[in-house]
């Protein structure tokens, strides 16, 4: 069953609505919260957690081996950090988990053509899985998107549409075009976050079914936050755990509608006059599930925080010196580890998890220009 987060109306599982007629976001209602005995131990990657996914027949899925990424222990200036290397997913970003779930569901529902809009990574992933599923796809991206991501979309056979202006202009153009084709926006989709949540189940299993104290997640639309929260709230509902790890949702100061709302203690994202940021993957001024993201962070006892361009770039360089070559968007976790430690929000002796969301190889052009002209 699908339900509207805003008005509570319910819809049949086979519905192809991408949002409620009232304008609210739709969620898939989990029939049974996930538990340890639901793990399909014969499977690899995210399909170990297939019992938690909105799919009728996960065994007949299309897949490129998404999930199953390493969790490696490390040290960050005295902090004990487990790096979750989700940039090693097949298309180079964690988005593969959510898109694999979304595209397989749309394939079950008989969708043959779709439109997606993306800052780049979700579009690359969508083009890849649509190619596998035999679904035609048109991907709308902002004009500033890294070349690596655009070339990837084209290589997978996606039709690339570059829209001048902001990420929000891109969404509006895609919504308009979608009056004729199915709009598979991963941010609006009721299925995407359920694929994403598998990274959290995976972390839990990789830690020997122990809980971390806190997790650090880059946040634009906030799908990592929603996926993480969904997973751990399911585990709590099934009696596997009795507390929630603190979620730190990380935004660039240049585009921080959620951090501002958190600071002002409001329930919905604040209007934000955004500026350009090197963290292009989390440059979302109007997160469509912002209310849910803020609520999830608050329930966990964590926070939404914002970081300067300079701090994000420093984070990139420090991560690279640890052999972790990620895109500048992901480097915001480096900025956060430094600043939240100094602020006393993260402490030595705590068990921290930091998600690295996208590969640096996709952003070569952007990284090269930043080396020549770093943020002040
Ligand atoms: Zn509604």
XYZ file of N, CA and C in Angstrom, residues 55-272:
654
model
N 9.179 -4.993 -3.613
C 9.210 -5.730 -4.882
C 8.432 -7.042 -4.742
N 7.657 -7.377 -5.799
C 6.904 -8.636 -5.777
C 7.830 -9.825 -6.005
N 8.790 -9.661 -6.911
C 9.657 -10.801 -7.253
C 11.118 -10.363 -7.391
N 11.775 -10.124 -6.247
C 13.172 -9.690 -6.289
C 14.094 -10.693 -6.993
N 13.678 -11.965 -7.074
C 14.541 -12.961 -7.714
C 14.645 -12.778 -9.232
N 13.667 -12.085 -9.823
C 13.769 -11.865 -11.275
C 14.202 -10.435 -11.586
N 14.978 -9.855 -10.701
C 15.428 -8.466 -10.831
C 16.476 -8.292 -11.939
N 16.655 -7.016 -12.354
C 17.862 -6.642 -13.096
C 18.818 -6.052 -12.063
N 20.110 -6.295 -12.236
C 21.079 -5.906 -11.209
C 22.472 -5.811 -11.808
N 23.280 -4.909 -11.246
C 24.696 -4.897 -11.600
C 25.543 -5.106 -10.345
N 24.981 -5.740 -9.351
C 25.765 -6.058 -8.155
C 25.889 -4.890 -7.196
N 24.794 -4.138 -7.011
C 24.805 -2.954 -6.146
C 24.818 -3.329 -4.663
N 25.418 -2.464 -3.879
C 25.512 -2.716 -2.434
C 26.688 -3.630 -2.114
N 26.736 -4.083 -0.867
C 27.851 -4.927 -0.452
C 29.175 -4.177 -0.456
N 29.122 -2.881 -0.149
C 30.339 -2.059 -0.183
C 31.107 -2.196 1.143
N 32.434 -1.995 1.088
C 33.223 -2.145 2.318
C 32.874 -1.104 3.391
N 33.040 -1.526 4.637
C 32.994 -0.609 5.784
C 34.370 -0.727 6.438
N 35.174 0.341 6.340
C 36.555 0.213 6.825
C 36.807 1.134 8.014
N 37.490 0.615 9.053
C 37.769 1.442 10.224
C 38.905 2.409 9.937
N 38.811 3.609 10.493
C 39.866 4.593 10.304
C 39.928 5.539 11.491
N 40.878 6.465 11.407
C 41.058 7.444 12.478
C 41.011 8.837 11.866
N 40.355 9.763 12.541
C 40.301 11.145 12.049
C 40.611 12.045 13.234
N 41.877 12.368 13.347
C 42.268 13.284 14.410
C 41.768 12.807 15.784
N 41.931 11.508 16.038
C 41.518 10.962 17.333
C 40.116 10.391 17.358
N 39.316 10.722 16.344
C 37.969 10.153 16.273
C 38.028 8.797 15.581
N 37.212 7.895 16.074
C 37.172 6.562 15.485
C 36.018 6.489 14.484
N 36.395 6.384 13.192
C 35.398 6.486 12.124
C 35.378 5.223 11.270
N 34.195 4.722 11.002
C 34.044 3.669 10.001
C 33.570 4.326 8.705
N 34.391 4.186 7.655
C 34.009 4.753 6.354
C 33.163 3.741 5.603
N 32.001 4.173 5.177
C 31.153 3.308 4.359
C 31.355 3.717 2.904
N 31.989 2.837 2.143
C 32.458 3.212 0.805
C 31.383 2.996 -0.260
N 30.288 3.731 -0.162
C 29.216 3.529 -1.127
C 29.505 4.134 -2.492
N 30.610 4.882 -2.590
C 30.997 5.359 -3.927
C 31.511 4.200 -4.785
N 31.658 3.023 -4.190
C 32.084 1.847 -4.957
C 30.908 1.056 -5.546
N 29.701 1.588 -5.450
C 28.578 0.960 -6.143
C 28.826 1.025 -7.660
N 28.133 0.195 -8.450
C 28.484 0.033 -9.869
C 28.586 1.324 -10.695
N 27.708 2.293 -10.494
C 27.825 3.508 -11.313
C 28.608 4.598 -10.586
N 29.167 4.285 -9.431
C 30.006 5.251 -8.721
C 29.288 6.093 -7.695
N 28.078 5.698 -7.297
C 27.417 6.418 -6.200
C 26.390 5.532 -5.503
N 26.063 5.914 -4.264
C 25.099 5.148 -3.466
C 23.720 5.112 -4.116
N 23.488 6.014 -5.052
C 22.165 6.114 -5.676
C 21.741 4.788 -6.306
N 22.714 3.939 -6.645
C 22.380 2.653 -7.259
C 21.437 1.828 -6.395
N 21.582 1.942 -5.088
C 20.696 1.158 -4.210
C 19.240 1.574 -4.412
N 19.008 2.875 -4.369
C 17.638 3.374 -4.493
C 17.097 3.205 -5.893
N 17.949 3.454 -6.887
C 17.477 3.362 -8.276
C 17.236 1.903 -8.675
N 18.062 0.980 -8.184
C 17.830 -0.444 -8.477
C 16.456 -0.854 -7.954
N 16.125 -0.390 -6.773
C 14.824 -0.684 -6.186
C 13.703 -0.035 -7.005
N 13.876 1.235 -7.312
C 12.862 2.001 -8.045
C 12.626 1.425 -9.447
N 13.700 1.184 -10.197
C 13.535 0.712 -11.575
C 12.954 -0.711 -11.595
N 13.402 -1.547 -10.684
C 12.825 -2.897 -10.649
C 11.338 -2.858 -10.322
N 10.940 -1.940 -9.455
C 9.513 -1.810 -9.142
C 8.738 -1.304 -10.366
N 9.283 -0.301 -11.057
C 8.592 0.234 -12.238
C 8.521 -0.822 -13.340
N 9.548 -1.652 -13.417
C 9.546 -2.755 -14.393
C 8.420 -3.736 -14.061
N 8.245 -4.022 -12.788
C 7.134 -4.898 -12.381
C 5.784 -4.268 -12.718
N 5.728 -2.940 -12.651
C 4.455 -2.244 -12.897
C 4.225 -1.986 -14.388
N 5.191 -2.382 -15.226
C 4.998 -2.275 -16.672
C 5.355 -0.931 -17.287
N 6.112 -0.099 -16.582
C 6.518 1.195 -17.142
C 7.537 0.959 -18.265
N 7.332 1.612 -19.415
C 8.222 1.402 -20.563
C 9.083 2.628 -20.873
N 8.672 3.771 -20.365
C 9.390 5.021 -20.642
C 9.273 5.919 -19.437
N 10.320 6.681 -19.147
C 10.229 7.572 -17.991
C 11.112 8.804 -18.135
N 10.835 9.753 -17.247
C 11.638 10.967 -17.141
C 12.166 11.058 -15.718
N 13.426 11.460 -15.596
C 14.024 11.653 -14.265
C 14.749 12.995 -14.291
N 14.843 13.653 -13.140
C 15.702 14.826 -13.056
C 16.671 14.605 -11.908
N 17.862 15.172 -12.041
C 18.944 14.773 -11.144
C 20.042 15.813 -11.197
N 20.828 15.867 -10.110
C 22.023 16.705 -10.183
C 23.152 15.934 -10.857
N 22.910 14.689 -11.226
C 23.899 13.924 -11.989
C 24.007 12.463 -11.605
N 24.254 12.185 -10.328
C 24.484 10.793 -9.917
C 23.243 9.914 -10.074
N 22.106 10.412 -9.633
C 20.885 9.607 -9.756
C 20.549 9.417 -11.233
N 20.844 10.432 -12.044
C 20.586 10.334 -13.483
C 21.462 9.267 -14.127
N 22.736 9.219 -13.734
C 23.646 8.191 -14.267
C 23.120 6.816 -13.904
N 22.754 6.679 -12.641
C 22.268 5.406 -12.153
C 20.972 5.013 -12.881
N 20.067 5.977 -13.013
C 18.792 5.706 -13.681
C 19.024 5.236 -15.111
N 19.946 5.902 -15.820
C 20.213 5.515 -17.210
C 20.744 4.084 -17.260
N 21.595 3.722 -16.313
C 22.164 2.370 -16.301
C 21.086 1.307 -16.076
N 20.260 1.516 -15.060
C 19.259 0.491 -14.737
C 18.138 0.458 -15.773
N 17.822 1.607 -16.372
C 16.821 1.605 -17.448
C 17.347 0.820 -18.651
N 18.651 0.958 -18.933
C 19.246 0.187 -20.032
C 19.063 -1.310 -19.761
N 19.353 -1.711 -18.539
C 19.217 -3.125 -18.162
C 17.771 -3.602 -18.252
N 16.848 -2.720 -17.877
C 15.436 -3.099 -17.789
C 14.690 -2.882 -19.100
N 15.388 -2.334 -20.106
C 14.719 -2.062 -21.375
C 13.689 -0.955 -21.288
N 13.933 0.017 -20.412
C 13.015 1.155 -20.255
C 13.675 2.383 -20.888
N 12.922 3.094 -21.718
C 13.457 4.310 -22.323
C 13.532 5.423 -21.289
N 14.627 6.183 -21.249
C 14.681 7.244 -20.235
C 15.277 8.537 -20.753
N 14.696 9.597 -20.247
C 15.136 10.953 -20.554
C 15.567 11.556 -19.230
N 16.815 12.042 -19.148
C 17.348 12.542 -17.884
C 17.605 14.047 -17.973
N 16.936 14.784 -17.108
C 17.124 16.236 -17.033
C 18.182 16.550 -15.971
N 19.202 17.326 -16.347
C 20.230 17.732 -15.377
C 20.474 19.238 -15.483
N 20.950 19.861 -14.389
C 21.321 21.276 -14.470
C 22.535 21.458 -15.388
N 22.628 22.615 -16.000
C 23.725 22.897 -16.925
C 25.107 22.743 -16.308
N 25.214 22.937 -14.980
C 26.530 22.916 -14.338
C 27.011 21.510 -13.975
N 26.224 20.489 -14.265
C 26.570 19.114 -13.849
C 27.933 18.681 -14.397
N 28.714 17.978 -13.561
C 30.039 17.501 -13.956
C 29.968 16.684 -15.239
N 30.974 16.879 -16.096
C 31.009 16.186 -17.385
C 30.975 14.667 -17.210
N 31.689 14.181 -16.180
C 31.759 12.734 -15.970
C 30.375 12.115 -15.855
N 29.492 12.799 -15.153
C 28.143 12.265 -14.950
C 27.335 12.332 -16.259
N 27.522 13.432 -17.015
C 26.783 13.587 -18.282
C 27.212 12.524 -19.288
N 28.528 12.303 -19.392
C 29.038 11.310 -20.347
C 28.535 9.920 -19.966
N 28.470 9.698 -18.650
C 27.980 8.408 -18.160
C 26.517 8.188 -18.598
N 25.684 9.203 -18.429
C 24.267 9.096 -18.808
C 24.145 8.754 -20.292
N 24.915 9.466 -21.117
C 24.866 9.232 -22.564
C 25.363 7.831 -22.908
N 26.422 7.398 -22.224
C 26.987 6.075 -22.517
C 26.000 4.959 -22.221
N 25.200 5.133 -21.183
C 24.205 4.116 -20.837
C 22.980 4.190 -21.760
N 23.015 5.127 -22.697
C 21.913 5.215 -23.650
C 20.775 6.109 -23.206
N 20.994 6.877 -22.159
C 19.955 7.812 -21.719
C 19.914 9.037 -22.622
N 18.738 9.645 -22.713
C 18.638 10.897 -23.462
C 18.896 12.032 -22.479
N 19.935 12.818 -22.722
C 20.361 13.840 -21.769
C 19.762 15.194 -22.138
N 19.125 15.836 -21.156
C 18.569 17.178 -21.387
C 19.177 18.116 -20.358
N 20.014 19.053 -20.827
C 20.657 19.998 -19.905
C 19.800 21.250 -19.794
N 19.498 21.628 -18.540
C 18.650 22.802 -18.308
C 19.490 23.915 -17.677
N 19.529 25.079 -18.310
C 20.278 26.195 -17.707
C 19.633 26.606 -16.379
N 20.438 27.158 -15.474
C 19.874 27.658 -14.208
C 20.143 26.712 -13.059
N 19.218 26.715 -12.092
C 19.440 25.983 -10.842
C 18.903 24.557 -10.928
N 19.199 23.778 -9.872
C 18.650 22.424 -9.745
C 17.124 22.484 -9.737
N 16.573 23.542 -9.146
C 15.110 23.673 -9.050
C 14.501 23.925 -10.435
N 15.221 24.706 -11.271
C 14.739 24.925 -12.652
C 14.665 23.594 -13.395
N 15.652 22.725 -13.128
C 15.675 21.407 -13.772
C 14.459 20.585 -13.361
N 14.143 20.588 -12.073
C 12.970 19.835 -11.598
C 11.688 20.337 -12.249
N 11.571 21.640 -12.328
C 10.338 22.194 -12.909
C 10.202 21.817 -14.385
N 11.328 21.848 -15.112
C 11.293 21.466 -16.530
C 10.897 19.999 -16.679
N 11.428 19.150 -15.802
C 11.120 17.716 -15.891
C 9.651 17.460 -15.549
N 9.155 18.127 -14.505
C 7.748 17.942 -14.117
C 6.812 18.327 -15.259
N 7.186 19.394 -15.951
C 6.365 19.867 -17.055
C 6.361 18.824 -18.185
N 7.550 18.314 -18.493
C 7.660 17.325 -19.571
C 6.951 16.032 -19.201
N 6.798 15.786 -17.905
C 6.259 14.508 -17.451
C 4.748 14.412 -17.591
N 4.119 15.438 -18.117
C 2.679 15.310 -18.333
C 2.413 14.239 -19.394
N 3.422 13.899 -20.189
C 3.223 12.890 -21.249
C 3.891 11.548 -20.945
N 4.941 11.566 -20.111
C 5.679 10.328 -19.818
C 5.709 10.155 -18.299
N 5.953 8.926 -17.826
C 5.983 8.694 -16.390
C 7.133 9.462 -15.729
N 6.811 10.194 -14.680
C 7.823 10.972 -13.963
C 8.375 10.106 -12.828
N 9.630 9.675 -13.004
C 10.220 8.725 -12.045
C 11.153 9.432 -11.073
N 10.873 10.683 -10.756
C 11.725 11.439 -9.831
C 12.085 10.611 -8.604
N 13.380 10.427 -8.376
C 13.772 9.598 -7.227
C 13.422 10.291 -5.917
N 13.347 11.613 -5.938
C 13.026 12.331 -4.704
C 11.551 12.203 -4.337
N 10.687 12.158 -5.340
C 9.257 11.987 -5.078
C 8.877 10.515 -4.913
N 9.652 9.636 -5.499
C 9.277 8.222 -5.530
C 9.071 7.632 -4.132
N 8.020 6.813 -3.970
C 7.833 6.132 -2.672
C 8.765 4.928 -2.514
N 9.519 4.593 -3.548
C 10.337 3.373 -3.521
C 11.823 3.618 -3.315
N 12.310 4.779 -3.743
C 13.755 5.042 -3.770
C 14.421 4.880 -2.398
N 13.847 5.517 -1.376
C 14.483 5.501 -0.044
C 14.547 4.085 0.529
N 13.632 3.216 0.084
C 13.659 1.848 0.596
C 14.855 1.074 0.042
N 15.264 1.405 -1.188
C 16.502 0.814 -1.691
C 17.704 1.393 -0.959
N 17.666 2.702 -0.725
C 18.772 3.361 -0.029
C 18.965 2.794 1.379
N 17.861 2.429 2.032
C 17.961 1.985 3.433
C 18.832 0.743 3.595
N 19.073 0.024 2.486
C 19.881 -1.195 2.602
C 21.310 -0.890 3.053
N 21.797 0.319 2.809
C 23.169 0.624 3.278
C 23.220 0.625 4.805
N 22.111 1.006 5.421
C 22.074 1.061 6.881
C 21.982 -0.351 7.475
N 21.165 -1.204 6.864
C 21.127 -2.605 7.312
C 22.515 -3.234 7.171
N 23.179 -2.854 6.079
C 24.505 -3.412 5.796
C 25.518 -2.967 6.849
N 25.487 -1.692 7.205
C 26.383 -1.177 8.245
C 26.145 -1.936 9.555
N 24.896 -2.104 9.891
C 24.519 -2.810 11.124
C 25.086 -4.233 11.104
N 24.932 -4.922 9.975
C 25.447 -6.292 9.872
C 26.983 -6.295 9.901
N 27.605 -5.329 9.204
C 29.072 -5.286 9.158
C 29.682 -4.949 10.519
N 28.925 -4.260 11.349
C 29.399 -3.955 12.707
C 29.080 -5.102 13.670
N 28.737 -6.261 13.116
C 28.418 -7.406 13.976
C 27.116 -7.196 14.725
N 26.169 -6.526 14.069
C 24.839 -6.236 14.629
C 24.931 -5.358 15.879
N 25.988 -4.545 15.928
C 26.111 -3.533 16.988
C 25.676 -2.182 16.406
N 25.269 -1.279 17.270
C 24.873 0.049 16.822
C 26.047 1.007 16.873
N 26.184 1.884 15.858
C 27.121 2.995 16.017
C 26.507 4.044 16.943
N 27.314 5.000 17.400
C 26.761 6.096 18.200
C 26.162 7.178 17.311
N 26.818 7.412 16.178
C 26.333 8.474 15.294
C 26.727 8.174 13.856
N 25.981 8.779 12.928
C 26.291 8.625 11.509
C 26.331 10.008 10.867
N 27.263 10.192 9.927
C 27.386 11.462 9.212
C 26.972 11.259 7.757
N 25.990 12.046 7.314
C 25.413 11.852 5.990
C 25.289 13.174 5.234
N 25.865 13.266 4.017
C 25.606 14.441 3.188
C 24.106 14.551 2.933
N 23.565 15.763 2.922
C 22.106 15.906 2.763
C 21.736 17.068 1.845
N 21.139 16.738 0.718
C 20.556 17.752 -0.170
C 19.060 17.591 -0.061
N 18.505 16.621 -0.798
C 17.113 16.228 -0.615
C 16.950 15.397 0.661
N 18.024 14.756 1.061
C 17.983 14.028 2.338
C 17.655 12.545 2.231
N 17.871 11.949 1.061
C 17.467 10.534 0.917
C 18.329 9.597 1.762
N 19.591 9.949 2.007
C 20.416 9.104 2.884
C 19.874 9.135 4.312
N 19.462 10.310 4.742
C 18.887 10.443 6.091
C 17.612 9.613 6.194
N 16.753 9.729 5.171
C 15.489 8.995 5.209
C 15.716 7.490 5.165
N 16.677 7.063 4.342
C 16.977 5.639 4.241
C 17.520 5.094 5.554
N 18.467 5.830 6.135
C 19.056 5.414 7.415
C 17.983 5.342 8.508
N 17.172 6.399 8.592
C 16.146 6.455 9.637
C 15.120 5.336 9.460
N 14.714 5.112 8.222
C 13.739 4.045 7.948
C 14.283 2.693 8.423
N 15.553 2.420 8.088
C 16.146 1.130 8.451
C 16.174 0.948 9.965
N 16.678 1.943 10.677
C 16.846 1.762 12.122
C 15.515 1.830 12.872
N 14.561 2.546 12.299
C 13.241 2.535 12.936
C 12.536 1.195 12.712
N 12.789 0.579 11.561
C 12.257 -0.784 11.359
C 12.889 -1.753 12.355
N 14.195 -1.624 12.550
C 14.883 -2.534 13.478
C 14.387 -2.335 14.906
N 14.076 -1.112 15.240
C 13.549 -0.856 16.576
C 12.138 -1.435 16.710
N 11.340 -1.270 15.647
C 9.965 -1.796 15.682
C 9.952 -3.321 15.780
N 10.974 -3.959 15.197
C 10.992 -5.432 15.242
C 11.701 -5.943 16.492
N 12.156 -5.017 17.345
C 12.755 -5.411 18.619
C 14.239 -5.760 18.544
N 14.874 -5.492 17.393
C 16.300 -5.813 17.251
C 17.190 -4.834 18.017
N 16.752 -3.591 18.123
C 17.552 -2.554 18.789
C 16.648 -1.745 19.712
N 17.266 -1.044 20.663
C 16.428 -0.298 21.600
C 16.732 1.197 21.626
N 17.646 1.644 20.748
C 17.882 3.088 20.642
C 18.275 3.415 19.200
N 18.247 4.716 18.871
C 18.598 5.139 17.519
C 19.931 5.883 17.533
N 20.842 5.571 16.598
C 22.077 6.356 16.504
C 21.761 7.804 16.118
N 22.586 8.748 16.585
C 22.383 10.157 16.221
C 22.710 10.363 14.735
N 21.818 11.074 14.059
C 22.048 11.380 12.645
C 22.554 12.817 12.531
N 23.711 13.001 11.876
C 24.166 14.342 11.504
C 23.986 14.499 10.005
N 23.066 15.381 9.624
C 22.803 15.662 8.213
C 23.616 16.894 7.838
N 24.392 16.782 6.757
C 25.396 17.803 6.447
C 25.062 18.553 5.162
N 25.061 19.865 5.246
C 24.717 20.702 4.093
C 25.801 21.753 3.848
N 25.959 22.191 2.598
C 26.863 23.321 2.351
C 26.227 24.625 2.850
N 27.012 25.500 3.427
C 26.459 26.797 3.878
C 25.776 27.536 2.736
N 26.257 27.294 1.512
C 25.693 28.002 0.359
C 24.309 27.501 -0.044
N 23.911 26.354 0.500
C 22.565 25.846 0.217
C 22.125 25.003 1.410
N 21.543 25.662 2.408
C 21.305 24.987 3.684
C 19.890 25.197 4.232
N 18.843 24.922 3.426
C 17.473 25.147 3.919
C 17.101 24.263 5.114
N 17.699 23.071 5.182
C 17.385 22.169 6.301
C 18.142 22.584 7.554
N 19.402 22.972 7.398
C 20.196 23.412 8.555
C 19.578 24.663 9.173
N 19.078 25.554 8.314
C 18.460 26.781 8.810
C 17.173 26.461 9.589
N 16.387 25.540 9.043
C 15.144 25.144 9.727
C 15.460 24.476 11.065
N 16.527 23.671 11.086
C 16.900 22.990 12.326
C 17.273 24.020 13.386
N 18.058 25.003 12.944
C 18.499 26.048 13.863
C 17.319 26.880 14.375
N 16.376 27.172 13.488
C 15.219 27.989 13.871
C 14.089 27.171 14.493
N 14.326 25.868 14.636
C 13.354 24.935 15.230
C 12.014 24.943 14.506
N 12.049 25.064 13.187
C 10.804 24.977 12.421
C 10.674 23.577 11.822
N 9.442 23.222 11.438
C 9.178 21.856 10.972
C 9.496 21.636 9.506
N 9.505 22.712 8.725
C 9.694 22.566 7.275
C 10.940 23.337 6.830
N 11.538 22.943 5.699
C 12.718 23.656 5.206
C 12.434 25.145 5.053
N 13.413 25.972 5.388
C 13.263 27.422 5.272
C 13.584 27.862 3.836
N 12.888 28.895 3.347
C 13.280 29.461 2.042
C 14.752 29.863 2.104
N 15.510 29.550 1.080
C 16.950 29.774 1.148
C 17.474 30.334 -0.175
